[in-house]
Amino acid sequence: MADEVRPLSDEERAELEALRAEKAAREERERVARERAELEALRSESAQQRQPAKREAAAATAARAAAAEEDRRIREQRERGAKLMEPDDDLRMPLGQKLVLGVMGLLVVIILFMSKFLG
């Protein structure tokens, strides 16, 4: 029998241990590289998911700011209108009502003048 099982010599055993250590180191490097690639992929995926969320949040913030500005502008206009057209605390006639009554009186005078002298 030429294929007789014989134990490893000390040199062969040392070579085997060195090759095993080299293989283990290579597998460890490959594992670390795979983990790093997975980490980078997850980071980029997470960043891509946050980008639309950030854009949506920015758009929502801008929309809220625009709505708040519009509300403030409308509130100011209502306050000016109320000051112009509503009576104050002592029930004096506001300027807006005086102007409306004055214009209506002027129109009545003009119509009477036109019907009297032009008609």
Short mmCIF file of C-alpha atoms in Angstrom, two decimals:
data_model
loop_
_atom_site.label_atom_id
_atom_site.label_comp_id
_atom_site.label_asym_id
_atom_site.label_seq_id
_atom_site.Cartn_x
_atom_site.Cartn_y
_atom_site.Cartn_z
CA MET A 1 0.00 0.00 0.00
CA ALA A 2 1.56 3.15 -1.27
CA ASP A 3 -1.13 5.38 0.19
CA GLU A 4 -0.31 4.57 3.73
CA VAL A 5 -1.51 7.10 6.35
CA ARG A 6 1.41 8.58 8.16
CA PRO A 7 1.46 11.42 10.69
CA LEU A 8 2.60 14.92 9.72
CA SER A 9 6.15 15.88 10.37
CA ASP A 10 6.96 18.93 12.47
CA GLU A 11 7.71 20.99 9.36
CA GLU A 12 4.44 19.96 7.71
CA ARG A 13 2.51 20.67 10.92
CA ALA A 14 4.09 24.17 11.14
CA GLU A 15 3.28 24.81 7.45
CA LEU A 16 -0.31 23.64 8.04
CA GLU A 17 -0.69 25.95 11.04
CA ALA A 18 0.78 28.88 9.06
CA LEU A 19 -1.61 28.22 6.15
CA ARG A 20 -4.54 27.94 8.54
CA ALA A 21 -3.57 31.23 10.19
CA GLU A 22 -3.20 32.87 6.76
CA LYS A 23 -6.61 31.53 5.70
CA ALA A 24 -8.21 32.75 8.94
CA ALA A 25 -6.65 36.21 8.49
CA ARG A 26 -7.88 36.35 4.86
CA GLU A 27 -11.39 35.30 5.90
CA GLU A 28 -11.35 37.90 8.67
CA ARG A 29 -10.32 40.63 6.18
CA GLU A 30 -13.09 39.52 3.80
CA ARG A 31 -15.63 39.53 6.64
CA VAL A 32 -14.55 43.01 7.73
CA ALA A 33 -14.72 44.24 4.10
CA ARG A 34 -18.25 42.78 3.71
CA GLU A 35 -19.36 44.40 6.97
CA ARG A 36 -17.87 47.75 5.92
CA ALA A 37 -19.62 47.52 2.53
CA GLU A 38 -22.89 46.65 4.27
CA LEU A 39 -22.42 49.58 6.66
CA GLU A 40 -21.80 51.98 3.76
CA ALA A 41 -24.82 50.62 1.87
CA LEU A 42 -27.03 51.04 4.94
CA ARG A 43 -25.70 54.56 5.53
CA SER A 44 -26.41 55.59 1.95
CA GLU A 45 -29.85 54.00 2.09
CA SER A 46 -30.58 55.79 5.34
CA ALA A 47 -29.34 59.08 3.88
CA GLN A 48 -31.57 58.60 0.84
CA GLN A 49 -34.55 57.96 3.06
CA ARG A 50 -33.78 61.03 5.14
CA GLN A 51 -33.37 63.29 2.09
CA PRO A 52 -37.04 63.08 1.03
CA ALA A 53 -38.04 63.37 4.67
CA LYS A 54 -35.84 66.46 5.02
CA ARG A 55 -37.25 67.91 1.80
CA GLU A 56 -40.79 67.15 2.95
CA ALA A 57 -40.06 68.67 6.36
CA ALA A 58 -38.54 71.75 4.73
CA ALA A 59 -41.52 72.05 2.39
CA ALA A 60 -43.93 71.63 5.29
CA THR A 61 -42.03 74.22 7.31
CA ALA A 62 -42.08 76.63 4.38
CA ALA A 63 -45.81 75.99 3.89
CA ARG A 64 -46.47 76.61 7.59
CA ALA A 65 -44.41 79.79 7.48
CA ALA A 66 -46.28 80.99 4.38
CA ALA A 67 -49.62 80.16 6.00
CA ALA A 68 -48.60 81.95 9.19
CA GLU A 69 -47.52 85.00 7.18
CA GLU A 70 -50.81 84.96 5.25
CA ASP A 71 -52.78 84.64 8.52
CA ARG A 72 -50.85 87.57 10.01
CA ARG A 73 -51.48 89.70 6.91
CA ILE A 74 -55.21 88.87 6.92
CA ARG A 75 -55.44 89.62 10.66
CA GLU A 76 -53.78 93.01 10.12
CA GLN A 77 -56.16 93.83 7.27
CA ARG A 78 -59.18 92.87 9.38
CA GLU A 79 -57.94 95.04 12.23
CA ARG A 80 -57.51 98.01 9.87
CA GLY A 81 -60.96 97.39 8.36
CA ALA A 82 -62.54 97.12 11.79
CA LYS A 83 -60.84 100.32 12.89
CA LEU A 84 -62.10 102.08 9.77
CA MET A 85 -65.69 100.79 9.69
CA GLU A 86 -66.74 99.79 13.22
CA PRO A 87 -67.66 102.26 15.94
CA ASP A 88 -65.22 102.74 18.78
CA ASP A 89 -65.98 102.38 22.49
CA ASP A 90 -67.92 105.63 22.81
CA LEU A 91 -69.98 104.77 19.69
CA ARG A 92 -68.73 107.64 17.52
CA MET A 93 -69.25 107.15 13.80
CA PRO A 94 -66.08 105.78 12.23
CA LEU A 95 -64.34 107.54 9.35
CA GLY A 96 -65.28 104.84 6.83
CA GLN A 97 -68.98 105.27 7.50
CA LYS A 98 -68.67 109.05 7.28
CA LEU A 99 -67.00 108.70 3.88
CA VAL A 100 -69.68 106.32 2.60
CA LEU A 101 -72.49 108.64 3.75
CA GLY A 102 -70.70 111.66 2.24
CA VAL A 103 -70.27 109.96 -1.14
CA MET A 104 -73.91 108.81 -1.14
CA GLY A 105 -75.07 112.35 -0.28
CA LEU A 106 -72.91 113.76 -3.08
CA LEU A 107 -74.42 111.27 -5.54
CA VAL A 108 -77.95 112.27 -4.48
CA VAL A 109 -77.10 115.95 -5.00
CA ILE A 110 -75.59 115.21 -8.44
CA ILE A 111 -78.64 113.19 -9.50
CA LEU A 112 -81.03 115.88 -8.30
CA PHE A 113 -78.97 118.54 -10.07
CA MET A 114 -78.95 116.54 -13.30
CA SER A 115 -82.69 115.84 -13.20
CA LYS A 116 -83.54 119.45 -12.41
CA PHE A 117 -81.30 121.26 -14.88
CA LEU A 118 -80.68 118.67 -17.62
CA GLY A 119 -84.03 117.03 -17.79
#
